[in-house]
CSV table of C-alpha atoms in Angstrom, one decimal:
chain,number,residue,atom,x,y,z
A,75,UNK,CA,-18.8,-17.6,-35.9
A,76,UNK,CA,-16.1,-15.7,-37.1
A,77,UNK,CA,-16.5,-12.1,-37.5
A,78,UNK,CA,-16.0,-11.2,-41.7
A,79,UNK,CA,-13.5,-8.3,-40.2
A,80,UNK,CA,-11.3,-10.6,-39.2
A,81,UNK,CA,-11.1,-12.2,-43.5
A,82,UNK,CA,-10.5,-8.7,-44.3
A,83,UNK,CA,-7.8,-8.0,-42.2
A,84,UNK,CA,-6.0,-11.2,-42.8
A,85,UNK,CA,-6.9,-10.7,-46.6
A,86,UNK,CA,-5.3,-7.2,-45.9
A,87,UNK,CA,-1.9,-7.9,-44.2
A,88,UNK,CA,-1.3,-10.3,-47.1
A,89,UNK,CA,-1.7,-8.1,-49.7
A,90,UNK,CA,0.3,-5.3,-48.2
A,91,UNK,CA,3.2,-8.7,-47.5
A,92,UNK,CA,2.8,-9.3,-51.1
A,93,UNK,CA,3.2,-5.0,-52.2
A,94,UNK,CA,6.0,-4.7,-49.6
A,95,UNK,CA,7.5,-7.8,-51.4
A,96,UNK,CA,7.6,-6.2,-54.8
A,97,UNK,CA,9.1,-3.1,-53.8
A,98,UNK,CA,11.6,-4.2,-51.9
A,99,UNK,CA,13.0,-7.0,-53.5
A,100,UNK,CA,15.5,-7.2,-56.6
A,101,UNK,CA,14.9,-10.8,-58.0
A,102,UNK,CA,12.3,-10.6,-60.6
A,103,UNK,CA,10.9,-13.9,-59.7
A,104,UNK,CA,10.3,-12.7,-56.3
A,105,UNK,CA,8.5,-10.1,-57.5
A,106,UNK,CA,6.3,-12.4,-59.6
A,107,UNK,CA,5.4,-14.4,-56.8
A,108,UNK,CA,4.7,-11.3,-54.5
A,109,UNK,CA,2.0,-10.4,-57.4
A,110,UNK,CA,0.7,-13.7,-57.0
A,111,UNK,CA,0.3,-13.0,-53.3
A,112,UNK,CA,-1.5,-10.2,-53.5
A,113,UNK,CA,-3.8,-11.8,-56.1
A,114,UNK,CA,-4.3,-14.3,-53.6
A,115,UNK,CA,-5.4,-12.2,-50.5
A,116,UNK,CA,-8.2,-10.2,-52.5
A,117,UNK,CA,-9.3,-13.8,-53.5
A,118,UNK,CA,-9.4,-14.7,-49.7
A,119,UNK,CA,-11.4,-11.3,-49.3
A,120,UNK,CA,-14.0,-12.4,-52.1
A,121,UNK,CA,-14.8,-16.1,-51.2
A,122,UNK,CA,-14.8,-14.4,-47.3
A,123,UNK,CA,-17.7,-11.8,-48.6
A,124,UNK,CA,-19.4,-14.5,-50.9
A,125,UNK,CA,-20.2,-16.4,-47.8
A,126,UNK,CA,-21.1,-13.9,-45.6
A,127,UNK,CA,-23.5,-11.8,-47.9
A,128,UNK,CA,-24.9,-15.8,-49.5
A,129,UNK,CA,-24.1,-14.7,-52.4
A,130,UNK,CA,-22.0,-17.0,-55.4
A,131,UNK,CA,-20.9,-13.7,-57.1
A,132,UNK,CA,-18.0,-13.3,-55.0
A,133,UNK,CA,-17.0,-17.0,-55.8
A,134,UNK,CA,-17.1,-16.1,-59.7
A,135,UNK,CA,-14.9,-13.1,-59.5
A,136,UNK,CA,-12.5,-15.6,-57.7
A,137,UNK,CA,-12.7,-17.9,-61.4
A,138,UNK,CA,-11.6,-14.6,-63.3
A,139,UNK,CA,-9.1,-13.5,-60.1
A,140,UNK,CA,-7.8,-17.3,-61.4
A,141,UNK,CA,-7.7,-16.8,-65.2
A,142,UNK,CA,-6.1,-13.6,-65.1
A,143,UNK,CA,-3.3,-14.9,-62.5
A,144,UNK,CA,-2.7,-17.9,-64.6
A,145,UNK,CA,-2.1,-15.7,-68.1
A,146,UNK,CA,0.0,-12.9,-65.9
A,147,UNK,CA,2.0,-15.8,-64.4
A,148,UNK,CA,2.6,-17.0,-68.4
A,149,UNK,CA,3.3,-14.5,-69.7
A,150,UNK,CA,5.4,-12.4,-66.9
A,151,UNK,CA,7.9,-15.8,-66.8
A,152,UNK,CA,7.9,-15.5,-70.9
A,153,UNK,CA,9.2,-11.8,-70.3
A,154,UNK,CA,11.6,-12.7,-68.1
A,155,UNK,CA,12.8,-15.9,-70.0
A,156,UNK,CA,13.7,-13.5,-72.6
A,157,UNK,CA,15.3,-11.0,-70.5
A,158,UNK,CA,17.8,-13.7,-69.2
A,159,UNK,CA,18.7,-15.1,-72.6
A,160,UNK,CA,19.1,-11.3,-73.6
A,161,UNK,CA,21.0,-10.2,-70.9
A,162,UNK,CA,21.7,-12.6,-68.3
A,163,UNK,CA,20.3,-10.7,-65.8
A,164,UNK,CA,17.3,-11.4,-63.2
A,165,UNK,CA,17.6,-8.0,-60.8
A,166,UNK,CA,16.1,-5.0,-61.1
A,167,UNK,CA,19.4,-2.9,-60.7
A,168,UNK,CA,21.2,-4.1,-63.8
A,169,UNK,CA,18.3,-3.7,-66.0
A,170,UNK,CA,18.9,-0.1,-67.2
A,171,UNK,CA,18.4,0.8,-70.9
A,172,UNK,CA,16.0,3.1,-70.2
A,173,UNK,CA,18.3,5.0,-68.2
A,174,UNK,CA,15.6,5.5,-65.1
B,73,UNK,CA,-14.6,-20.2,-30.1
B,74,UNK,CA,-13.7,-23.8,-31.8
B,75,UNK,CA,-14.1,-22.0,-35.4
B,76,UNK,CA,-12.2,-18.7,-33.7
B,77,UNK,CA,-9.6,-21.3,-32.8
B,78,UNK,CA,-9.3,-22.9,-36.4
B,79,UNK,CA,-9.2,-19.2,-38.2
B,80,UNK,CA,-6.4,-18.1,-35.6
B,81,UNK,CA,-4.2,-20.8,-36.4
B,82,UNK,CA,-4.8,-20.5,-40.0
B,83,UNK,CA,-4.0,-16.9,-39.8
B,84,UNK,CA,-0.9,-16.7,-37.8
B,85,UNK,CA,0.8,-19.7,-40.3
B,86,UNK,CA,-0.4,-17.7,-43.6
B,87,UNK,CA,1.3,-14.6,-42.6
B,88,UNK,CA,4.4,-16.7,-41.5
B,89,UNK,CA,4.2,-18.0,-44.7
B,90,UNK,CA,4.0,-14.9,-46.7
B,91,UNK,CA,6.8,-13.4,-44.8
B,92,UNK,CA,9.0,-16.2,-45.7
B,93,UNK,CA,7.9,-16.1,-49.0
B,94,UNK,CA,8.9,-12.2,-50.2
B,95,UNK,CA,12.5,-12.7,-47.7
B,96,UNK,CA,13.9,-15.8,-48.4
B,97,UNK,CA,17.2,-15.7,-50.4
B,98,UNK,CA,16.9,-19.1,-52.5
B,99,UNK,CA,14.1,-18.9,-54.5
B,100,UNK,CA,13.7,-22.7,-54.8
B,101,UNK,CA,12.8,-22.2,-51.2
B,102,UNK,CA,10.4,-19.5,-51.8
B,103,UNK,CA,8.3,-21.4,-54.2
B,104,UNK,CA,8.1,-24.5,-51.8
B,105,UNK,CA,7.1,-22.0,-48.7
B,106,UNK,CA,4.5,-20.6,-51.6
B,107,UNK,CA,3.3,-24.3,-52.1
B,108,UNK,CA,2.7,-24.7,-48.1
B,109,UNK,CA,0.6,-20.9,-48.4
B,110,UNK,CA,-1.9,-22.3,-50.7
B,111,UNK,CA,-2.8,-25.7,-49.0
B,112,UNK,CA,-3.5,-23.7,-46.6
B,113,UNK,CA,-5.6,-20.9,-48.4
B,114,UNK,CA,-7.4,-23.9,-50.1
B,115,UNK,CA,-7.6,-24.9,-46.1
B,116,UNK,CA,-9.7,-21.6,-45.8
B,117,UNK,CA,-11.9,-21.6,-48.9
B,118,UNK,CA,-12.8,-25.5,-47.4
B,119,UNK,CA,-13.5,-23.7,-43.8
B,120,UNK,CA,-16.1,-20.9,-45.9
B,121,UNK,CA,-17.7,-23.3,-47.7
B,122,UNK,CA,-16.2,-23.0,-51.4
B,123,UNK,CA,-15.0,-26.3,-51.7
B,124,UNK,CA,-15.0,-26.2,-55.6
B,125,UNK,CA,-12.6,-23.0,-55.0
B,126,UNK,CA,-10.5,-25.2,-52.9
B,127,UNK,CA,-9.7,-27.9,-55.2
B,128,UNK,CA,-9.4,-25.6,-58.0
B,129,UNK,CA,-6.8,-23.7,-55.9
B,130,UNK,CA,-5.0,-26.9,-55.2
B,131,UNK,CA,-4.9,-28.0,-59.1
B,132,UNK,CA,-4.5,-25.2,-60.5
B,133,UNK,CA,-2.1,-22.7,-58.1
B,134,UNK,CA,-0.1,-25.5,-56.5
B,135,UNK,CA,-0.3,-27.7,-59.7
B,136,UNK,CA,0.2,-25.7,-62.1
B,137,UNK,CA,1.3,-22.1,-61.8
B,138,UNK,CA,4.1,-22.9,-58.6
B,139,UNK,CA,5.8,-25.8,-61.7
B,140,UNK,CA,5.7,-22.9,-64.2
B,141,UNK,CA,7.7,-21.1,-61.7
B,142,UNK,CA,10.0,-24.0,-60.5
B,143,UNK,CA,10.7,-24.7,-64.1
B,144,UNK,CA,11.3,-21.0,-64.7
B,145,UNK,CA,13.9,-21.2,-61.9
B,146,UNK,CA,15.8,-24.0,-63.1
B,147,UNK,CA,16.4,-21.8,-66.1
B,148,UNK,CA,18.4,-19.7,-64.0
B,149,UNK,CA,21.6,-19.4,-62.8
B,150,UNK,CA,21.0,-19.8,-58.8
B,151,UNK,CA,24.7,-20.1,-57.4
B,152,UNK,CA,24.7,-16.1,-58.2
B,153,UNK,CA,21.5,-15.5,-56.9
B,154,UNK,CA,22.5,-17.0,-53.3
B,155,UNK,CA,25.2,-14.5,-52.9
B,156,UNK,CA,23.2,-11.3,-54.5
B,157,UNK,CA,22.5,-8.6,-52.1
B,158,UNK,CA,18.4,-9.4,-51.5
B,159,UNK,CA,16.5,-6.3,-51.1
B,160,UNK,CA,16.9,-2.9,-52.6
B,161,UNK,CA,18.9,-0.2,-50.7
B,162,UNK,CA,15.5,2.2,-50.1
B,163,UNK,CA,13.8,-1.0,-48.1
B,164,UNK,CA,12.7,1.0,-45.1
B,165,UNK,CA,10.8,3.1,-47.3
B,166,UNK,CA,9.0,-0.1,-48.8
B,167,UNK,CA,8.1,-1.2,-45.5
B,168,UNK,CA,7.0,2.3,-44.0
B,169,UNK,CA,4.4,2.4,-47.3
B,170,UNK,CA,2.7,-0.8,-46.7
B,171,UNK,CA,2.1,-0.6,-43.2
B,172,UNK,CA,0.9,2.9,-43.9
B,173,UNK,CA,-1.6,1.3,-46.3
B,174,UNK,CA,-2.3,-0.8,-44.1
B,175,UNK,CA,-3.2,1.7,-41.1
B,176,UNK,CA,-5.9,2.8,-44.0
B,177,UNK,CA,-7.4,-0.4,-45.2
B,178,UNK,CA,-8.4,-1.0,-41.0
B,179,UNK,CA,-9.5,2.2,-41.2
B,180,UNK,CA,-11.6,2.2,-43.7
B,181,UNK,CA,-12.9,-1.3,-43.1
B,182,UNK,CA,-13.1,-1.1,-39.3
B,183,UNK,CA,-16.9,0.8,-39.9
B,184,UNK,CA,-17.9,-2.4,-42.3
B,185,UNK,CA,-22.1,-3.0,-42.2
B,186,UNK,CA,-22.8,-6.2,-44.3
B,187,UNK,CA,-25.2,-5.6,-46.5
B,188,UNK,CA,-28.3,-7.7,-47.3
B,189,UNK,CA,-28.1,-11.3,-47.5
B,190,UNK,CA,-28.5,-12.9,-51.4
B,191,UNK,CA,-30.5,-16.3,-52.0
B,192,UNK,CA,-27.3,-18.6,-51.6
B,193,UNK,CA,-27.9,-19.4,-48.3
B,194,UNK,CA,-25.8,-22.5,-47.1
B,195,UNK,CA,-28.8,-24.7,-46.6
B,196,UNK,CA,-29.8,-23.6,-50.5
B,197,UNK,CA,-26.0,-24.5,-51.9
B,198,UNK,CA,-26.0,-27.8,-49.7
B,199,UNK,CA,-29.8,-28.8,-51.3
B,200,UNK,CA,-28.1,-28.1,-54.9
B,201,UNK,CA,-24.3,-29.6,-54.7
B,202,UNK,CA,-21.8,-25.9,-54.6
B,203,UNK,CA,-20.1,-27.1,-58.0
B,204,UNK,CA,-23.7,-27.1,-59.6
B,205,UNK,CA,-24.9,-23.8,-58.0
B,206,UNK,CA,-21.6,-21.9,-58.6
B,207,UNK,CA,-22.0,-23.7,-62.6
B,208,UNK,CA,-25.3,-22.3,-63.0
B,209,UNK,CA,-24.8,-18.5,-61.8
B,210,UNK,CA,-21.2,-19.1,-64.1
B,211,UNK,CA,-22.8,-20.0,-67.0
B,212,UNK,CA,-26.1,-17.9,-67.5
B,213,UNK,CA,-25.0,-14.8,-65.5
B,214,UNK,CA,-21.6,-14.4,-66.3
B,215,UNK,CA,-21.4,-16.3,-69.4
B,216,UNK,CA,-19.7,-13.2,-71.6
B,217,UNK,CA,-17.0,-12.5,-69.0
B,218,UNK,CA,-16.2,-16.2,-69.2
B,219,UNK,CA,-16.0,-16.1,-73.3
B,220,UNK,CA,-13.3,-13.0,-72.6
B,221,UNK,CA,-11.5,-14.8,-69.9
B,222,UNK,CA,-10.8,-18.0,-72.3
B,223,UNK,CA,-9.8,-14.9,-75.0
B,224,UNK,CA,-7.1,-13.8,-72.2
B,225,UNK,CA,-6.2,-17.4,-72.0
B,226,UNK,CA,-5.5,-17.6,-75.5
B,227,UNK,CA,-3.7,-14.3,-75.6
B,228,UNK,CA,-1.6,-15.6,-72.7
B,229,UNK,CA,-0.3,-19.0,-74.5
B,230,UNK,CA,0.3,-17.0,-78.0
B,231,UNK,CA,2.5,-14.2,-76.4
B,232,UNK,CA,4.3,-16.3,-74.1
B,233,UNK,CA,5.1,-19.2,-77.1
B,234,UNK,CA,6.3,-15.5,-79.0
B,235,UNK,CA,7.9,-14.0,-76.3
B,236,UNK,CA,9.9,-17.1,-75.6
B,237,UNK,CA,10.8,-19.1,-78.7
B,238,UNK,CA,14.1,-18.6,-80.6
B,239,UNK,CA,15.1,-15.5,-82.8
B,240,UNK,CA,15.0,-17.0,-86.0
Protein backbone atom coordinates (compact mmCIF):
# COMPACT_ATOMS: atom_id res chain seq x y z
CA UNK A 1 0.00 0.00 0.00
CA UNK A 2 1.16 3.22 -0.79
CA UNK A 3 1.44 5.75 1.87
CA UNK A 4 -1.24 8.95 0.91
CA UNK A 5 2.08 11.22 1.74
CA UNK A 6 3.60 10.08 -1.04
CA UNK A 7 0.09 11.54 -3.51
CA UNK A 8 0.69 14.71 -1.75
CA UNK A 9 4.07 15.16 -2.44
CA UNK A 10 3.91 14.17 -6.04
CA UNK A 11 0.57 16.28 -6.18
CA UNK A 12 2.83 19.00 -4.57
CA UNK A 13 6.02 19.15 -6.80
CA UNK A 14 3.59 19.41 -9.75
CA UNK A 15 1.92 22.19 -8.69
CA UNK A 16 4.91 24.21 -7.64
CA UNK A 17 6.43 22.84 -11.67
CA UNK A 18 3.21 24.27 -12.97
CA UNK A 19 3.65 27.96 -10.47
CA UNK A 20 7.37 27.95 -11.36
CA UNK A 21 6.17 27.67 -15.07
CA UNK A 22 3.97 30.72 -15.01
CA UNK A 23 6.38 32.96 -13.52
CA UNK A 24 9.14 32.29 -15.38
CA UNK A 25 8.04 31.90 -18.69
CA UNK A 26 7.07 34.62 -21.43
CA UNK A 27 4.83 32.78 -23.93
CA UNK A 28 1.36 33.15 -22.84
CA UNK A 29 0.38 29.74 -23.95
CA UNK A 30 2.91 28.37 -21.72
CA UNK A 31 1.53 30.02 -19.11
CA UNK A 32 -1.88 28.61 -19.90
CA UNK A 33 -0.76 25.23 -19.89
CA UNK A 34 1.29 25.65 -16.54
CA UNK A 35 -2.31 26.73 -15.02
CA UNK A 36 -3.52 23.66 -16.33
CA UNK A 37 -0.80 21.86 -14.55
CA UNK A 38 -1.36 23.01 -11.42
CA UNK A 39 -5.10 22.36 -11.79
CA UNK A 40 -4.06 18.97 -12.48
CA UNK A 41 -1.86 18.19 -9.36
CA UNK A 42 -4.57 19.40 -6.72
CA UNK A 43 -6.87 17.02 -8.81
CA UNK A 44 -4.22 14.10 -8.23
CA UNK A 45 -4.29 15.31 -4.44
CA UNK A 46 -8.25 14.95 -4.32
CA UNK A 47 -8.94 11.56 -6.13
CA UNK A 48 -5.59 10.48 -3.82
CA UNK A 49 -7.67 11.71 -0.49
CA UNK A 50 -11.12 10.37 -1.88
CA UNK A 51 -9.64 6.95 -1.74
CA UNK A 52 -7.92 6.96 1.26
CA UNK A 53 -10.57 8.58 3.50
CA UNK A 54 -13.63 6.13 1.25
CA UNK A 55 -15.10 8.96 0.61
CA UNK A 56 -16.63 9.99 -3.30
CA UNK A 57 -16.61 13.73 -2.22
CA UNK A 58 -13.10 14.14 -3.22
CA UNK A 59 -14.03 12.52 -6.68
CA UNK A 60 -16.81 15.30 -7.19
CA UNK A 61 -14.66 18.28 -6.49
CA UNK A 62 -12.47 16.70 -9.19
CA UNK A 63 -15.94 17.07 -11.74
CA UNK A 64 -15.94 20.94 -10.83
CA UNK A 65 -11.78 21.04 -10.68
CA UNK A 66 -12.87 19.79 -14.59
CA UNK A 67 -15.61 22.32 -15.47
CA UNK A 68 -13.84 25.23 -14.24
CA UNK A 69 -10.47 24.12 -16.26
CA UNK A 70 -12.37 23.53 -19.30
CA UNK A 71 -14.22 27.30 -19.24
CA UNK A 72 -10.62 28.98 -17.99
CA UNK A 73 -8.99 27.02 -20.84
CA UNK A 74 -11.96 28.74 -23.29
CA UNK A 75 -11.96 31.48 -22.38
CA UNK A 76 -8.02 32.37 -21.47
CA UNK A 77 -7.23 31.15 -25.44
CA UNK A 78 -10.39 33.62 -26.48
CA UNK A 79 -8.22 36.41 -24.62
CA UNK A 80 -5.36 35.71 -26.10
CA UNK A 81 -6.82 35.12 -29.70
CA UNK A 82 -7.75 38.65 -29.39
CA UNK A 83 -4.55 39.89 -28.03
CA UNK A 84 -2.76 38.46 -31.22
CA UNK A 85 -5.11 39.84 -33.74
CA UNK A 86 -4.77 43.25 -31.67
CA UNK A 87 -1.29 43.27 -31.34
CA UNK A 88 0.60 40.49 -32.73
CA UNK A 89 2.10 39.69 -29.70
CA UNK A 90 2.12 36.42 -27.52
CA UNK A 91 5.00 37.49 -24.61
CA UNK A 92 4.50 39.02 -21.69
CA UNK A 93 7.27 41.74 -22.19
CA UNK A 94 5.76 43.50 -25.14
CA UNK A 95 2.42 43.69 -23.65
CA UNK A 96 2.69 47.08 -21.93
CA UNK A 97 -0.26 49.59 -22.06
CA UNK A 98 -0.64 49.62 -18.69
CA UNK A 99 2.76 50.87 -18.24
CA UNK A 100 3.62 48.23 -15.19
CA UNK B 1 6.43 -3.15 -2.77
CA UNK B 2 4.78 -4.23 -6.37
CA UNK B 3 2.19 -1.11 -5.93
CA UNK B 4 5.35 1.00 -4.41
CA UNK B 5 7.01 -0.08 -7.63
CA UNK B 6 4.07 1.08 -10.02
CA UNK B 7 3.65 4.64 -7.99
CA UNK B 8 7.57 5.25 -8.37
CA UNK B 9 7.66 4.84 -11.90
CA UNK B 10 4.63 6.82 -12.40
CA UNK B 11 6.10 9.49 -10.38
CA UNK B 12 9.47 9.93 -11.64
CA UNK B 13 7.84 10.12 -15.56
CA UNK B 14 5.11 12.80 -14.46
CA UNK B 15 7.58 15.08 -13.06
CA UNK B 16 9.82 14.55 -16.21
CA UNK B 17 6.93 15.33 -17.96
CA UNK B 18 6.01 18.51 -16.34
CA UNK B 19 9.55 19.73 -16.52
CA UNK B 20 9.43 19.38 -20.14
CA UNK B 21 6.30 20.72 -20.33
CA UNK B 22 6.87 24.60 -18.67
CA UNK B 23 10.86 24.49 -20.65
CA UNK B 24 10.44 23.37 -23.93
CA UNK B 25 10.92 26.20 -26.58
CA UNK B 26 8.29 24.83 -29.34
CA UNK B 27 5.10 24.88 -27.94
CA UNK B 28 3.78 22.20 -30.47
CA UNK B 29 6.11 20.20 -28.45
CA UNK B 30 4.85 21.20 -25.18
CA UNK B 31 1.29 20.34 -25.88
CA UNK B 32 2.30 16.76 -27.13
CA UNK B 33 4.65 16.21 -23.86
CA UNK B 34 1.23 17.67 -22.03
CA UNK B 35 -0.72 14.83 -23.96
CA UNK B 36 1.90 12.01 -22.67
CA UNK B 37 1.25 13.80 -18.75
CA UNK B 38 -2.34 13.02 -18.77
CA UNK B 39 -2.34 9.32 -19.96
CA UNK B 40 -0.41 8.96 -17.41
CA UNK B 41 -2.41 10.92 -14.59
CA UNK B 42 -5.54 9.09 -16.04
CA UNK B 43 -2.79 6.02 -15.39
CA UNK B 44 -3.04 7.04 -11.67
CA UNK B 45 -6.78 7.81 -11.16
CA UNK B 46 -7.05 3.94 -12.85
CA UNK B 47 -4.29 2.79 -10.04
CA UNK B 48 -6.85 4.70 -6.98
CA UNK B 49 -9.75 3.32 -8.16
CA UNK B 50 -11.56 6.31 -10.02
CA UNK B 51 -11.83 4.80 -13.22
CA UNK B 52 -14.81 7.03 -14.30
CA UNK B 53 -12.18 9.99 -13.47
CA UNK B 54 -9.84 8.32 -15.83
CA UNK B 55 -11.70 8.16 -18.80
CA UNK B 56 -13.16 11.38 -18.27
CA UNK B 57 -9.61 12.75 -18.03
CA UNK B 58 -8.71 11.06 -21.26
CA UNK B 59 -11.87 12.48 -23.22
CA UNK B 60 -12.04 15.40 -21.90
CA UNK B 61 -8.14 16.86 -21.05
CA UNK B 62 -6.45 14.89 -23.86
CA UNK B 63 -9.50 15.16 -26.19
CA UNK B 64 -10.59 18.17 -25.86
CA UNK B 65 -8.89 20.90 -23.99
CA UNK B 66 -4.96 19.89 -25.45
CA UNK B 67 -6.95 20.39 -29.49
CA UNK B 68 -8.26 23.85 -28.17
CA UNK B 69 -4.68 24.49 -27.49
CA UNK B 70 -3.11 22.88 -30.63
CA UNK B 71 -5.57 24.80 -32.68
CA UNK B 72 -4.81 27.99 -30.66
CA UNK B 73 -1.20 27.39 -31.72
CA UNK B 74 -1.66 27.04 -35.22
CA UNK B 75 -3.12 30.59 -34.95
CA UNK B 76 0.27 31.70 -34.16
CA UNK B 77 3.12 32.70 -35.80
CA UNK B 78 5.74 29.84 -34.45
CA UNK B 79 8.97 30.61 -36.68
CA UNK B 80 9.30 33.76 -34.17
CA UNK B 81 8.55 31.94 -31.25
CA UNK B 82 11.51 29.34 -31.85
CA UNK B 83 14.07 32.05 -31.78
CA UNK B 84 12.40 34.20 -28.74
CA UNK B 85 14.38 34.37 -25.64
CA UNK B 86 12.19 31.66 -23.31
CA UNK B 87 12.16 32.64 -19.84
CA UNK B 88 12.02 36.03 -18.21
CA UNK B 89 15.33 37.66 -17.05
CA UNK B 90 14.29 37.41 -13.01
CA UNK B 91 14.02 33.31 -13.44
CA UNK B 92 16.15 32.45 -10.52
CA UNK B 93 13.79 34.24 -8.41
CA UNK B 94 10.86 32.10 -9.98
CA UNK B 95 12.64 29.05 -9.11
CA UNK B 96 13.88 30.05 -5.51
CA UNK B 97 9.81 30.77 -4.73
CA UNK B 98 8.55 27.49 -5.69
CA UNK B 99 10.88 25.41 -4.03
CA UNK B 100 10.51 27.66 -1.07
CA UNK B 101 6.79 26.71 -1.30
CA UNK B 102 7.59 23.69 -1.59
CA UNK B 103 9.88 23.30 1.62
CA UNK B 104 6.32 24.48 3.28
CA UNK B 105 3.75 22.30 1.67
CA UNK B 106 6.27 19.06 3.19
CA UNK B 107 6.20 20.81 6.12
CA UNK B 108 3.05 21.25 6.71
CA UNK B 109 1.87 17.95 5.34
CA UNK B 110 4.76 15.81 6.74
CA UNK B 111 2.48 15.65 10.31
CA UNK B 112 -0.71 14.44 8.08
CA UNK B 113 -3.31 12.00 10.49
CA UNK B 114 -6.05 10.71 8.06
CA UNK B 115 -9.09 11.25 9.41
CA UNK B 116 -12.05 8.82 9.72
CA UNK B 117 -12.95 6.60 7.03
CA UNK B 118 -16.57 7.53 5.05
CA UNK B 119 -18.96 4.66 3.82
CA UNK B 120 -17.34 4.31 0.23
CA UNK B 121 -15.32 1.61 1.11
CA UNK B 122 -13.87 -0.22 -2.18
CA UNK B 123 -15.82 -3.33 -1.56
CA UNK B 124 -19.10 -0.84 -1.28
CA UNK B 125 -18.14 1.03 -4.75
CA UNK B 126 -17.27 -2.40 -6.41
CA UNK B 127 -20.98 -3.93 -5.15
CA UNK B 128 -22.56 -0.67 -6.85
CA UNK B 129 -20.45 -0.04 -10.29
CA UNK B 130 -18.01 3.59 -9.35
CA UNK B 131 -19.90 5.51 -12.26
CA UNK B 132 -23.31 4.74 -10.46
CA UNK B 133 -22.05 5.52 -6.91
CA UNK B 134 -20.02 8.72 -7.87
CA UNK B 135 -23.81 9.57 -10.03
CA UNK B 136 -25.76 9.19 -7.06
CA UNK B 137 -23.60 11.32 -4.37
CA UNK B 138 -23.34 13.86 -7.86
CA UNK B 139 -26.82 14.17 -8.29
CA UNK B 140 -28.61 14.38 -4.85
CA UNK B 141 -25.65 15.86 -2.80
CA UNK B 142 -24.19 18.23 -4.98
CA UNK B 143 -26.88 18.68 -7.34
CA UNK B 144 -26.83 22.91 -6.97
CA UNK B 145 -23.09 23.12 -7.48
CA UNK B 146 -23.65 21.08 -10.65
CA UNK B 147 -26.63 23.62 -11.91
CA UNK B 148 -23.74 26.53 -11.29
CA UNK B 149 -20.99 24.56 -12.99
CA UNK B 150 -23.21 24.12 -16.30
CA UNK B 151 -23.93 28.16 -15.67
CA UNK B 152 -19.91 28.60 -15.86
CA UNK B 153 -20.06 26.50 -18.91
CA UNK B 154 -22.41 28.66 -20.45
CA UNK B 155 -20.59 31.77 -19.37
CA UNK B 156 -17.42 30.24 -20.87
CA UNK B 157 -18.85 29.47 -24.60
CA UNK B 158 -20.68 33.09 -24.61
CA UNK B 159 -17.49 35.15 -23.68
CA UNK B 160 -15.16 33.24 -25.57
CA UNK B 161 -17.64 33.35 -29.09
CA UNK B 162 -17.46 37.52 -27.82
CA UNK B 163 -14.11 37.74 -27.07
CA UNK B 164 -13.12 36.13 -30.32
CA UNK B 165 -15.38 36.99 -33.18
CA UNK B 166 -14.80 39.88 -35.56
CA UNK B 167 -15.19 43.70 -34.75
CA UNK B 168 -18.00 44.48 -36.62
Amino acid sequence: MVPLNWYIGLSAVIFVIGMVGFIVRKNILIMLMSIELMLNSVNISLVAFSHYLQDLRGQVFVFFIITVAAAEAAIGLAILVALFKNKAAVHTDEIMEMKG
Amino acid sequence: MLSKLFFGYFAVIMVALSLLVITRRNPVHSVLWMLVLFFHIAGLYLFLNAEFLAAVQVILYAGAILVLFLFVIMMLNIKVEITAERFIGEWPIGVALGLSILMLIYFTTSKLIQGPAGQFSIEAIKAETHTKALGKVLYTEYLFPFEIASLILLIAIVGAIVLAKKRG
